[in-house]
Amino acid sequence: MKTEKNPQKTTLIYLLISVGIVVLLNAFIFPAFLRPQITEADYGTFLTQVEQGHVKSVEIREDEIGFTVKDEKGNDKLYVTGRLDDPELVDRLYQAKVEFSKVIPRENSPLVNLLLTWVLPFLVFIAIVQLLSGRLLKKLGGGAGPMKFGKSNAKIYVEAQTGKTFGDVAGQDEAKEALQEVVDFLHNPQKYREIGAKIPKGVLLVGPPGTGKTLLAKAVAGESKVPFFSISGSEFVEMFVGMGAARVRDLFKQATAKAPCIVFIDEIDTIGKSRNASGGGIGGNDEREQTLNQLLTEMDGFDADKGVVILAATNRPETLDKALLRPGRFDRRVPVELPDLAGREAILRVHARKVKMGEGIDFNAIARATPGASGADLANIVNEAALRAVKLGRSHVLQSDLEESVEVVIAGYQRKNAVISMKDKLTIAYHEVGHALVAAKQSHSAPVHKITIVPRTSGALGYTMQIDEGEQVLMTKEQAFDKISTYMGGRAAEELVFQTVTSGASNDIEQATKIARAMVTRFGMSEQFDMMALETVNNPYLGGDTSLLVSAVTSAKIDEEVLRIIKSAHERASRILEENKQKLHELAKYLFEKETISGEEFMAVLGA
C-alpha cells in the first residue's frame, strides 16, 4: 500500500511561496527589467547638449525632462534631468531643431493595474506551481498530483490487503456474528436475491473508544476479499463550503465503480450530528449540514444489491441525526461493547501471538485484574510487558512483566526516586493497610491481590489492588456498601492511629461519593426514594456527565441520603479497624519495611 500524502497541505505551501514570489517580483524584479537604462544628468549638461546639437529628441513631463543623445557610435542613450522654471526652453529647442513634445499624464484604470501587476502574475505562478507540485508528489510516491477540489481522501485497500480477518478479532463474538451476514452477502449475493432479502445498506458500529470498531470493519473486508474504502468523518469537512458534499459524491462514485466493496466511515458523528442540535442559522454549520444531506442522498441513490456496503463507527450514537438512522440507511446497529472476562483473556492471547512469551503465563489472572479494559488497553498492556522485558535484558515476557504492565496502565510508572519522609511513608502504610483490612473483614468484598506504598506517576502514593474471582456483571446493594466501606478504611486508619486526617483520602472520597450517589439516584438502593429515577447519564459510552431529573428540594434530600450512606460506611470501617487494631499495627509495620506485599502475604500475616 502506498503512503498517503496530503496534496492540500503541500499545495498550500506552494501557494504561499508563490504569493511571496509575486510580491518580490512586483517590488524589485519587474521594475528593474521593464524600465530602460536611463542615466541621470544635471540641467546644465542638458542645455549644453542642446546647444551642441547632440540632442535628438526631448520629452517634457510634469516633474522631469527626458532626452535622447546620440553617442560616438551612433547609438541612442537616454538621459533624464529635473525640470526647472525655464521660459526660454521651448525657443532653445526650436532653434536647435530638436524634436520635442509634452507628455500628458494619464493614469491607467485601477482595475487594469490590479490585473497586470497582481492577478496575471499570480495566475501564471499558480499554473507553474500546480504543474511542479504534481510532478513532485508523483516522485515522492503520493501520485496525488495537484490539489483536486472535491476529491475523496479515502484510503483504498484492494482485495484482502487490510491484512485482518475475524481470527484477529477476539472478545466480540456477538458483533462478528452480526457482521457475518455482510460477509456472506458479498460472497453469495445470489441466494439473498432469490428469496427477496435485502442486505442493509448501512451498518453502524457503536461502542466505547478502543473496543475494536475499526478492526472489525477491516476484518469484514478481509473476510470478504473485496476493496475497502476507509475515511474519517473529519476529512469531509473543509473550510470551503460545498467541499464536503463534493467529496461524498466522489467517494460513492469510486465505490460504485469498484463494487462489490465496503466503505468505512470512522467517527461518523463528525458529520452526522443531529441538525436540530446546531439550531440552524446563526451558530449552525452549513458546510457540515450540506455534507450530511449529500450523504443521505447518496445512500438513497444507490442500490445495495450492487454490493456496496457502508460501515460506520461512532462512540456517540445519541448525537446522530435521526434521518441517518432510519430504515434504508444505517438501520443495522451492531454494539461493540467492552469485553467480558473470557473476551479479555482471548484478546490478550491474540496480542501475545506477536510477542515471545515465557512459560507459565496466566492470562486469566491478567484478565481478572483488568475489569472494564478495552481491547486497546489490553494491547497496550502486552506491549508494555514486552518493553519491560527488553529493559531488564530478557528475550521473552514473564508473568511479572504482565502484572507490572497492568499497574503501569492503571496507575503509571513507579517513582523510585521520589523523596518521601519517614512520617509520611508510615502514614501511607497505615492508610493502605486500612483499605485492605476493611476489605478482608467484609463478606462481599473482592480478595486483596496486592498492597504497595511505592509512588506512581499518576500521583498515587500507594494503592491496594483487589481482584474478583470471576466476572461481576451485577452489583448487589451489599457489595456497593462494602466498596464504600473499603474506600473509607484509609481515612479511618489515619484517624485511629494518628488522631488526625490527611489529604491522601481525596480519591477515596470521590469514588465513594460516586457509588453512594449512584445507589440513590440510579440503582434504586435507597429506602427513602425506592425505585424512583432521579438522574440520567448523558453519554454512557464516554462516562459522560449525569443530569438530575428532580427539583431543588428533592436534590437536597438526595444529598442528605448520600451523606447518610457515607457516614454509615465510615462508621463500619472505623469499627472493623478498632476491633483489629493489633493486626493493623502488625501489617502496617510489615508493609513499611517491604513497601510491596502480595495478597497471599497479607492474608498470611492477618491469619497468623
Coordinates of C-alpha atoms in Angstrom, one line a residue:
M1 CA 0.0 0.0 0.0
K2 CA 1.3 3.4 -1.0
T3 CA 2.0 6.0 1.6
E4 CA -0.8 8.6 1.6
K5 CA 0.3 12.2 1.1
N6 CA -1.6 15.4 1.8
P7 CA -1.9 17.3 -1.5
Q8 CA -3.9 20.1 0.1
K9 CA -1.2 20.9 2.6
T10 CA 1.6 20.6 0.0
T11 CA -0.2 22.8 -2.5
L12 CA -1.0 25.4 0.2
I13 CA 2.7 25.7 1.0
Y14 CA 3.4 26.2 -2.7
L15 CA 0.7 28.9 -2.9
L16 CA 2.2 30.8 0.0
I17 CA 5.6 30.6 -1.7
S18 CA 4.0 31.9 -4.9
V19 CA 2.5 34.9 -3.2
G20 CA 5.9 35.8 -1.8
I21 CA 7.5 35.5 -5.2
V22 CA 4.8 37.7 -6.8
V23 CA 5.4 40.3 -4.2
L24 CA 9.1 40.3 -4.7
L25 CA 8.7 40.5 -8.5
N26 CA 6.4 43.4 -8.3
A27 CA 8.5 45.3 -5.8
F28 CA 12.0 44.7 -7.2
I29 CA 12.4 42.5 -10.3
F30 CA 9.7 43.8 -12.7
P31 CA 10.6 47.5 -12.3
A32 CA 14.3 46.7 -12.9
F33 CA 13.6 44.7 -16.1
L34 CA 10.8 46.8 -17.5
R35 CA 12.4 50.2 -17.1
P36 CA 15.0 51.0 -19.8
Q37 CA 18.6 52.0 -18.9
I38 CA 18.4 55.7 -18.1
T39 CA 21.3 58.0 -17.0
E40 CA 20.6 61.0 -14.7
A41 CA 22.1 64.3 -15.8
D42 CA 22.0 67.9 -14.4
Y43 CA 20.1 70.6 -16.2
G44 CA 23.3 72.4 -17.3
T45 CA 24.5 69.3 -19.1
F46 CA 21.2 69.1 -20.8
L47 CA 21.4 72.7 -22.1
T48 CA 25.0 72.2 -23.3
Q49 CA 24.0 69.1 -25.2
V50 CA 21.1 71.0 -26.8
E51 CA 23.4 73.9 -27.9
Q52 CA 26.0 71.5 -29.3
G53 CA 23.3 69.7 -31.4
H54 CA 23.7 66.3 -29.8
V55 CA 20.2 66.0 -28.5
K56 CA 17.9 64.1 -30.8
S57 CA 14.5 64.3 -29.0
V58 CA 13.1 65.7 -25.8
E59 CA 10.0 64.6 -23.7
I60 CA 8.8 67.2 -21.2
R61 CA 7.0 65.7 -18.3
E62 CA 5.4 67.0 -15.1
D63 CA 8.5 66.9 -12.9
E64 CA 11.3 65.8 -15.2
I65 CA 12.7 66.1 -18.7
G66 CA 13.8 63.0 -20.7
F67 CA 16.1 63.4 -23.7
T68 CA 17.9 61.2 -26.2
V69 CA 21.5 61.8 -27.2
K70 CA 23.5 60.0 -29.9
D71 CA 26.9 58.8 -28.7
E72 CA 30.1 58.5 -30.8
K73 CA 29.0 55.0 -32.1
G74 CA 25.6 56.4 -33.2
N75 CA 23.6 54.6 -30.5
D76 CA 20.8 56.4 -28.7
K77 CA 21.3 57.0 -25.0
L78 CA 18.5 58.0 -22.6
Y79 CA 19.0 60.7 -20.1
V80 CA 16.7 62.3 -17.5
T81 CA 17.0 65.6 -15.7
G82 CA 14.9 67.6 -13.3
R83 CA 12.5 70.2 -14.7
L84 CA 13.3 73.9 -13.8
D85 CA 11.2 77.0 -14.5
D86 CA 12.8 77.9 -17.8
P87 CA 10.5 80.1 -20.1
E88 CA 13.2 80.1 -22.9
L89 CA 13.4 76.3 -23.1
V90 CA 11.0 75.9 -26.0
D91 CA 12.8 78.6 -28.0
R92 CA 16.1 76.9 -27.4
L93 CA 14.8 73.6 -28.6
Y94 CA 13.1 75.2 -31.6
Q95 CA 16.3 77.0 -32.6
A96 CA 18.3 73.8 -32.2
K97 CA 15.8 71.9 -34.4
V98 CA 15.2 69.3 -31.7
E99 CA 12.0 67.2 -31.7
F100 CA 10.2 67.8 -28.5
S101 CA 6.8 67.1 -27.0
K102 CA 5.0 67.4 -23.7
V103 CA 3.7 64.1 -22.2
I104 CA 0.1 64.5 -20.8
P105 CA -0.1 62.3 -17.7
R106 CA -2.7 59.6 -18.0
E107 CA -3.4 57.2 -15.2
N108 CA -4.3 53.6 -16.0
S109 CA -7.5 52.2 -14.6
P110 CA -7.0 50.8 -11.1
L111 CA -8.6 47.6 -12.4
V112 CA -6.1 47.3 -15.2
N113 CA -3.2 48.0 -12.8
L114 CA -4.5 45.2 -10.5
L115 CA -4.8 42.8 -13.3
L116 CA -1.4 43.5 -14.8
T117 CA 0.6 43.7 -11.6
W118 CA -1.0 41.2 -9.4
V119 CA -3.7 38.9 -10.9
L120 CA -1.9 37.9 -14.1
P121 CA 1.5 37.1 -12.5
F122 CA -0.3 35.2 -9.7
L123 CA -2.3 33.1 -12.2
V124 CA 0.9 32.3 -14.1
F125 CA 2.7 31.2 -11.0
I126 CA -0.3 29.2 -9.8
A127 CA -0.2 27.2 -13.1
I128 CA 3.5 26.7 -12.8
V129 CA 3.3 25.6 -9.2
Q130 CA 0.4 23.2 -9.9
L131 CA 2.4 21.6 -12.6
L132 CA 5.6 21.3 -10.5
S133 CA 3.7 20.1 -7.4
G134 CA 2.0 17.4 -9.3
R135 CA 5.4 16.1 -10.6
L136 CA 7.0 16.4 -7.2
L137 CA 4.2 14.4 -5.4
K138 CA 4.4 11.7 -8.1
K139 CA 8.2 11.4 -7.4
L140 CA 7.5 11.2 -3.7
G141 CA 5.1 8.3 -4.3
G142 CA 1.9 10.1 -3.5
G143 CA 0.6 10.2 -7.0
A144 CA -2.0 12.7 -5.9
G145 CA -0.9 15.4 -8.4
P146 CA -2.1 19.0 -7.9
M147 CA -4.9 19.9 -5.4
K148 CA -8.1 18.1 -6.5
F149 CA -11.0 20.0 -5.1
G150 CA -13.8 17.7 -4.2
K151 CA -11.7 14.6 -4.4
S152 CA -12.2 12.0 -1.7
N153 CA -9.2 11.2 0.6
A154 CA -10.4 7.7 1.3
K155 CA -7.6 5.1 1.6
I156 CA -8.3 2.2 -0.7
Y157 CA -7.2 -1.3 0.3
V158 CA -7.5 -3.6 -2.6
E159 CA -8.8 -7.1 -2.1
A160 CA -7.6 -8.6 1.2
Q161 CA -4.8 -6.1 1.7
T162 CA -6.4 -5.0 5.0
G163 CA -4.5 -7.9 6.5
K164 CA -7.2 -8.6 9.0
T165 CA -9.7 -11.4 9.4
F166 CA -12.2 -12.4 12.1
G167 CA -9.4 -14.5 13.6
D168 CA -7.6 -11.3 14.6
V169 CA -10.7 -10.1 16.5
A170 CA -11.3 -11.5 19.9
G171 CA -13.9 -10.8 22.6
Q172 CA -16.5 -9.6 20.2
D173 CA -18.3 -12.8 19.2
E174 CA -21.8 -11.2 19.0
A175 CA -20.5 -8.4 16.8
K176 CA -18.7 -10.9 14.5
E177 CA -21.9 -13.0 14.2
A178 CA -23.9 -9.9 13.2
L179 CA -21.4 -8.9 10.6
Q180 CA -21.1 -12.4 9.2
E181 CA -24.2 -11.7 7.2
V182 CA -22.4 -8.9 5.4
V183 CA -19.5 -11.2 4.5
D184 CA -21.9 -13.9 3.3
F185 CA -23.8 -11.4 1.2
L186 CA -20.6 -10.2 -0.5
H187 CA -19.6 -13.8 -1.2
N188 CA -23.0 -15.2 -2.2
P189 CA -25.4 -12.3 -3.2
Q190 CA -27.5 -14.6 -5.4
K191 CA -29.1 -16.6 -2.6
Y192 CA -30.3 -13.4 -1.0
R193 CA -31.8 -12.2 -4.3
E194 CA -33.6 -15.5 -4.8
I195 CA -35.5 -15.2 -1.6
G196 CA -36.1 -11.5 -2.0
A197 CA -34.0 -10.4 1.0
K198 CA -32.1 -7.2 1.0
I199 CA -28.9 -6.7 2.9
P200 CA -28.8 -3.5 5.0
K201 CA -27.1 -0.6 3.1
G202 CA -25.5 0.8 6.2
V203 CA -24.2 -0.9 9.4
L204 CA -23.4 1.3 12.4
L205 CA -20.7 0.0 14.8
V206 CA -21.4 1.5 18.2
G207 CA -19.3 1.2 21.3
P208 CA -16.8 2.9 23.6
P209 CA -13.3 4.0 22.3
G210 CA -10.7 1.3 21.9
T211 CA -13.1 -1.7 21.6
G212 CA -12.1 -2.5 18.0
K213 CA -14.7 -0.9 15.7
T214 CA -12.1 -0.1 13.0
L215 CA -10.5 -3.5 13.4
L216 CA -13.9 -5.2 12.9
A217 CA -14.5 -3.2 9.7
K218 CA -11.1 -4.2 8.3
A219 CA -11.8 -7.8 9.3
V220 CA -15.1 -7.8 7.4
A221 CA -13.3 -6.5 4.3
G222 CA -10.5 -9.1 4.8
E223 CA -13.0 -11.9 5.1
S224 CA -15.0 -10.7 2.1
K225 CA -11.8 -10.1 0.0
V226 CA -13.3 -7.0 -1.6
P227 CA -11.9 -3.5 -1.9
F228 CA -12.1 -1.5 1.3
F229 CA -12.5 2.3 1.4
S230 CA -11.5 3.9 4.7
I231 CA -12.1 7.5 5.6
S232 CA -12.7 9.6 8.7
G233 CA -15.7 11.8 9.1
S234 CA -13.5 14.8 9.8
E235 CA -11.9 14.5 6.3
F236 CA -15.2 15.5 4.7
V237 CA -15.4 18.9 6.5
E238 CA -13.3 21.7 4.9
M239 CA -13.3 25.4 5.2
F240 CA -14.6 25.7 1.6
V241 CA -18.4 25.5 1.5
G242 CA -19.6 22.5 -0.6
M243 CA -16.2 20.7 -0.5
G244 CA -17.5 18.0 1.9
A245 CA -20.5 17.3 -0.3
A246 CA -18.3 17.0 -3.3
R247 CA -16.1 14.5 -1.5
V248 CA -19.1 12.4 -0.5
R249 CA -20.2 12.3 -4.2
D250 CA -16.7 11.3 -5.3
L251 CA -16.4 8.6 -2.6
F252 CA -19.7 7.0 -3.7
K253 CA -18.7 7.3 -7.3
Q254 CA -15.5 5.4 -6.7
A255 CA -17.2 2.8 -4.5
T256 CA -19.9 2.1 -7.2
A257 CA -17.2 1.7 -9.8
K258 CA -15.4 -0.9 -7.6
A259 CA -18.5 -2.8 -6.4
P260 CA -18.7 -5.1 -4.6
C261 CA -16.8 -3.2 -1.9
I262 CA -17.0 -1.9 1.6
V263 CA -16.9 1.8 2.5
F264 CA -15.9 2.5 6.1
I265 CA -16.5 6.0 7.7
D266 CA -14.9 6.3 11.1
E267 CA -16.2 8.8 13.6
I268 CA -19.3 9.5 11.6
D269 CA -20.7 11.7 14.3
T270 CA -18.3 14.4 13.0
I271 CA -20.7 15.0 10.0
G272 CA -23.7 13.0 11.2
K273 CA -24.7 15.1 14.3
S274 CA -28.3 16.0 14.6
R275 CA -29.2 19.1 12.6
N276 CA -31.6 20.2 15.4
A277 CA -28.6 20.4 17.8
S278 CA -26.9 23.1 15.7
G279 CA -30.1 25.1 15.7
G280 CA -29.5 26.2 12.1
G281 CA -28.9 29.8 11.1
I282 CA -26.7 31.6 13.5
G283 CA -24.3 29.2 15.1
G284 CA -25.1 26.4 12.7
N285 CA -22.6 24.7 10.5
D286 CA -23.8 24.9 6.9
E287 CA -20.9 23.0 5.5
R288 CA -21.4 20.1 7.8
E289 CA -25.2 20.1 7.1
Q290 CA -24.6 20.1 3.4
T291 CA -22.2 17.2 3.8
L292 CA -24.8 15.2 5.8
N293 CA -27.5 16.0 3.3
Q294 CA -25.3 14.8 0.5
L295 CA -24.5 11.6 2.4
L296 CA -28.2 10.9 3.0
T297 CA -28.9 11.5 -0.7
E298 CA -26.1 9.2 -1.9
M299 CA -27.3 6.4 0.4
D300 CA -30.8 6.7 -1.0
G301 CA -29.4 6.8 -4.6
F302 CA -27.5 3.5 -4.8
D303 CA -28.8 0.0 -4.8
A304 CA -27.5 -2.3 -2.1
D305 CA -27.8 -5.2 -4.5
K306 CA -24.8 -3.8 -6.4
G307 CA -22.6 -4.9 -3.4
V308 CA -21.7 -1.6 -1.8
V309 CA -22.0 -1.8 2.0
I310 CA -21.4 1.2 4.2
L311 CA -19.9 0.6 7.6
A312 CA -19.6 3.5 10.1
A313 CA -18.3 3.7 13.6
T314 CA -19.1 6.1 16.5
N315 CA -19.0 6.2 20.3
R316 CA -21.7 8.9 20.4
P317 CA -24.8 7.4 18.9
E318 CA -27.1 9.7 20.8
T319 CA -25.8 12.7 18.8
L320 CA -26.6 11.2 15.3
D321 CA -29.3 12.7 13.2
K322 CA -32.5 10.6 13.1
A323 CA -32.6 10.7 9.3
L324 CA -29.3 8.9 9.3
L325 CA -30.7 6.0 11.3
R326 CA -34.0 5.5 9.6
P327 CA -34.6 2.2 7.6
G328 CA -32.8 2.2 4.3
R329 CA -29.8 4.0 5.7
F330 CA -27.9 3.0 8.9
D331 CA -30.7 0.7 10.0
R332 CA -28.5 -2.0 11.4
R333 CA -26.8 -1.2 14.7
V334 CA -24.0 -3.6 15.9
P335 CA -22.9 -3.0 19.5
V336 CA -19.2 -3.3 20.2
E337 CA -19.0 -3.4 23.9
L338 CA -16.2 -3.7 26.4
P339 CA -15.1 -7.4 26.6
D340 CA -16.0 -9.6 29.5
L341 CA -13.6 -11.9 31.4
A342 CA -13.4 -14.5 28.7
G343 CA -13.2 -11.9 26.0
R344 CA -10.3 -10.1 27.7
E345 CA -8.4 -13.4 28.1
A346 CA -8.9 -14.1 24.4
I347 CA -7.8 -10.6 23.4
L348 CA -4.6 -11.0 25.5
R349 CA -3.9 -14.3 23.7
V350 CA -4.3 -12.7 20.3
H351 CA -1.9 -9.9 21.0
A352 CA 0.5 -12.3 22.7
R353 CA 1.0 -14.1 19.4
K354 CA 3.3 -11.4 18.2
V355 CA 5.3 -11.4 21.4
K356 CA 7.7 -14.0 22.7
M357 CA 6.1 -15.3 25.9
G358 CA 7.8 -17.3 28.6
E359 CA 6.4 -20.4 30.3
G360 CA 3.6 -20.5 32.7
I361 CA 1.8 -17.3 31.6
D362 CA -1.6 -17.0 33.3
F363 CA -3.7 -14.8 31.0
N364 CA -6.8 -15.4 33.1
A365 CA -5.2 -13.7 36.1
I366 CA -4.3 -10.6 34.0
A367 CA -7.9 -10.6 32.6
R368 CA -9.3 -10.7 36.1
A369 CA -7.1 -7.8 37.1
T370 CA -8.3 -5.6 34.2
P371 CA -12.1 -5.3 34.5
G372 CA -13.5 -2.6 32.2
A373 CA -10.4 -2.6 30.0
S374 CA -10.9 -2.2 26.2
G375 CA -9.1 -4.1 23.5
A376 CA -6.8 -1.2 23.0
D377 CA -5.9 -1.1 26.7
L378 CA -5.1 -4.9 26.7
A379 CA -2.9 -4.4 23.6
N380 CA -1.1 -1.7 25.4
I381 CA -0.6 -4.0 28.5
V382 CA 1.0 -6.7 26.3
N383 CA 3.3 -4.1 24.6
E384 CA 4.3 -2.6 28.0
A385 CA 5.2 -6.1 29.2
A386 CA 7.4 -6.6 26.2
L387 CA 9.1 -3.3 26.7
R388 CA 9.8 -4.1 30.3
A389 CA 11.3 -7.5 29.4
V390 CA 13.7 -5.8 26.9
K391 CA 14.6 -3.2 29.6
L392 CA 15.5 -6.0 32.0
G393 CA 17.6 -7.8 29.4
R394 CA 15.3 -10.7 28.7
S395 CA 14.3 -12.2 25.4
H396 CA 10.8 -13.2 26.5
V397 CA 8.0 -11.9 28.6
L398 CA 7.3 -13.3 32.1
Q399 CA 4.1 -13.2 34.2
S400 CA 5.8 -10.5 36.4
D401 CA 6.1 -8.3 33.3
L402 CA 2.4 -8.5 32.6
E403 CA 1.5 -7.8 36.2
E404 CA 3.7 -4.8 36.3
S405 CA 2.3 -3.5 33.0
V406 CA -1.2 -3.7 34.4
E407 CA -0.1 -1.4 37.2
V408 CA 1.6 0.9 34.7
V409 CA -1.5 1.2 32.6
I410 CA -3.7 1.7 35.7
A411 CA -1.5 3.8 38.0
G412 CA 1.5 4.9 35.9
Y413 CA 5.2 4.1 36.3
Q414 CA 7.0 3.8 39.6
R415 CA 8.6 6.9 41.0
K416 CA 11.6 5.2 42.5
N417 CA 13.5 8.4 43.2
A418 CA 10.5 10.2 44.9
V419 CA 11.6 11.7 48.2
I420 CA 9.0 10.9 51.0
S421 CA 9.6 11.5 54.6
M422 CA 9.5 8.6 57.1
K423 CA 6.5 10.0 58.8
D424 CA 4.5 10.3 55.5
K425 CA 5.6 6.9 54.4
L426 CA 4.3 5.4 57.7
T427 CA 1.0 7.3 57.3
I428 CA 0.7 5.9 53.7
A429 CA 1.4 2.4 55.0
Y430 CA -1.4 2.6 57.7
H431 CA -3.7 4.1 55.1
E432 CA -3.3 1.3 52.6
V433 CA -3.4 -1.4 55.2
G434 CA -6.7 0.2 56.4
H435 CA -8.2 -0.3 53.0
A436 CA -7.0 -3.9 52.8
L437 CA -8.1 -4.8 56.4
V438 CA -11.6 -3.5 56.0
A439 CA -11.9 -5.3 52.6
A440 CA -10.7 -8.6 54.1
K441 CA -13.2 -8.4 57.0
Q442 CA -16.3 -7.9 54.8
S443 CA -18.1 -10.8 53.2
H444 CA -18.9 -9.1 49.9
S445 CA -15.5 -7.5 49.1
A446 CA -13.1 -8.8 46.4
P447 CA -10.0 -10.5 47.7
V448 CA -6.9 -8.4 48.2
H449 CA -4.3 -9.0 45.4
K450 CA -1.5 -6.6 46.2
I451 CA -0.7 -3.7 48.5
T452 CA 2.1 -1.2 47.8
I453 CA 3.3 2.2 49.1
V454 CA 5.6 2.8 46.1
P455 CA 4.6 6.2 44.5
R456 CA 3.3 6.2 40.9
T457 CA 3.5 8.8 38.1
S458 CA -0.3 9.1 38.2
G459 CA 0.0 10.9 41.6
A460 CA -0.9 7.8 43.7
L461 CA 1.4 7.5 46.7
G462 CA 0.2 3.9 47.2
Y463 CA -2.7 1.6 46.4
T464 CA -4.5 -1.6 47.3
M465 CA -5.5 -3.8 44.4
Q466 CA -8.4 -6.1 44.7
I467 CA -9.3 -8.8 42.1
D468 CA -12.6 -10.6 41.9
E469 CA -12.5 -14.4 41.4
G470 CA -14.9 -14.2 38.5
E471 CA -16.6 -11.7 36.2
Q472 CA -19.0 -9.4 38.1
V473 CA -22.0 -8.4 35.9
L474 CA -24.4 -7.3 38.6
M475 CA -23.6 -5.4 41.8
T476 CA -25.8 -6.0 44.9
K477 CA -26.6 -3.4 47.5
E478 CA -24.3 -5.1 50.0
Q479 CA -21.4 -5.2 47.5
A480 CA -21.9 -1.5 46.8
F481 CA -21.9 -0.6 50.5
D482 CA -18.8 -2.8 51.2
K483 CA -17.0 -0.9 48.4
I484 CA -17.7 2.4 50.1
S485 CA -16.6 1.0 53.4
T486 CA -13.4 -0.2 51.9
Y487 CA -12.8 3.3 50.5
M488 CA -13.4 4.7 54.0
G489 CA -10.8 2.3 55.5
G490 CA -7.8 4.5 54.7
R491 CA -9.1 7.6 56.4
A492 CA -10.4 5.6 59.3
A493 CA -6.9 4.1 59.9
E494 CA -5.4 7.6 59.9
E495 CA -8.0 8.8 62.5
L496 CA -7.5 5.7 64.7
V497 CA -3.6 5.7 64.7
F498 CA -2.7 9.4 64.3
Q499 CA -5.8 11.1 65.6
T500 CA -5.7 13.4 62.5
V501 CA -6.5 13.2 58.8
T502 CA -4.5 13.9 55.6
S503 CA -5.2 14.8 52.0
G504 CA -4.4 11.2 51.0
A505 CA -8.1 10.2 51.0
S506 CA -9.2 12.6 48.3
N507 CA -9.6 10.0 45.6
D508 CA -11.2 7.6 48.1
I509 CA -13.8 10.3 48.9
E510 CA -14.5 10.9 45.3
Q511 CA -15.0 7.3 44.4
A512 CA -17.1 6.6 47.5
T513 CA -19.4 9.5 46.8
K514 CA -19.9 8.5 43.2
I515 CA -21.0 5.0 44.3
A516 CA -23.3 6.3 47.0
R517 CA -24.9 8.8 44.7
A518 CA -25.5 6.1 42.1
M519 CA -27.1 3.9 44.7
V520 CA -29.6 6.6 45.5
T521 CA -30.2 8.2 42.0
R522 CA -29.8 5.3 39.5
F523 CA -29.7 1.9 41.3
G524 CA -32.8 2.3 43.5
M525 CA -30.9 1.2 46.6
S526 CA -32.4 3.8 48.9
E527 CA -35.4 3.2 51.1
Q528 CA -36.3 6.9 51.0
F529 CA -36.6 7.1 47.2
D530 CA -37.3 3.4 46.4
M531 CA -37.1 2.8 42.6
M532 CA -37.6 6.4 41.5
A533 CA -35.3 7.6 38.7
L534 CA -33.5 10.7 39.8
E535 CA -30.8 11.3 37.2
T536 CA -29.7 10.2 33.8
V537 CA -26.3 9.6 32.2
N538 CA -25.8 11.8 29.1
N539 CA -23.2 9.6 27.3
P540 CA -22.8 6.1 28.8
Y541 CA -20.0 5.2 26.3
L542 CA -17.8 8.1 27.4
G543 CA -18.7 8.1 31.0
G544 CA -20.4 11.4 30.4
D545 CA -22.0 13.9 32.9
T546 CA -25.2 13.0 34.7
S547 CA -28.2 15.2 34.7
L548 CA -30.6 15.4 37.7
L549 CA -34.3 15.0 36.8
V550 CA -35.6 16.4 40.1
S551 CA -36.4 19.7 41.8
A552 CA -34.1 21.6 44.1
V553 CA -35.9 20.3 47.2
T554 CA -35.5 16.7 46.1
S555 CA -31.9 17.3 45.2
A556 CA -31.2 18.5 48.8
K557 CA -32.8 15.3 50.1
I558 CA -30.6 13.2 47.7
D559 CA -27.5 14.9 49.2
E560 CA -28.8 14.0 52.7
E561 CA -29.3 10.4 51.8
V562 CA -25.8 10.1 50.1
L563 CA -24.3 11.6 53.3
R564 CA -26.1 9.1 55.4
I565 CA -24.7 6.2 53.4
I566 CA -21.2 7.5 53.5
K567 CA -21.3 8.2 57.3
S568 CA -22.6 4.6 57.9
A569 CA -19.8 3.1 55.8
H570 CA -17.2 5.3 57.6
E571 CA -18.5 4.1 61.0
R572 CA -18.3 0.5 59.8
A573 CA -14.7 0.9 58.6
S574 CA -13.7 2.5 61.9
R575 CA -15.4 -0.3 63.9
I576 CA -13.6 -3.0 61.9
L577 CA -10.2 -1.4 62.4
E578 CA -10.8 -0.8 66.1
E579 CA -11.6 -4.5 66.5
N580 CA -8.4 -5.5 64.6
K581 CA -6.1 -2.8 65.9
Q582 CA -3.2 -5.1 66.7
K583 CA -3.3 -6.6 63.2
L584 CA -3.4 -3.1 61.8
H585 CA -0.1 -2.2 63.5
E586 CA 1.5 -5.5 62.6
L587 CA 0.5 -5.3 58.9
A588 CA 1.5 -1.6 58.6
K589 CA 5.0 -2.3 60.0
Y590 CA 5.4 -5.3 57.6
L591 CA 4.3 -3.1 54.6
F592 CA 6.5 -0.2 55.8
E593 CA 9.6 -2.5 55.7
K594 CA 8.8 -4.3 52.4
E595 CA 6.9 -1.5 50.6
T596 CA 5.1 -4.0 48.4
I597 CA 3.3 -7.2 49.6
S598 CA 1.1 -9.7 47.8
G599 CA -2.4 -10.8 48.7
E600 CA -1.0 -14.1 50.0
E601 CA 1.5 -12.4 52.3
F602 CA -1.2 -10.1 53.6
M603 CA -3.6 -13.0 54.4
A604 CA -0.8 -15.0 56.0
V605 CA 0.1 -12.1 58.4
L606 CA -3.6 -11.4 59.0
G607 CA -4.4 -15.0 59.8
A608 CA -1.3 -15.6 62.0

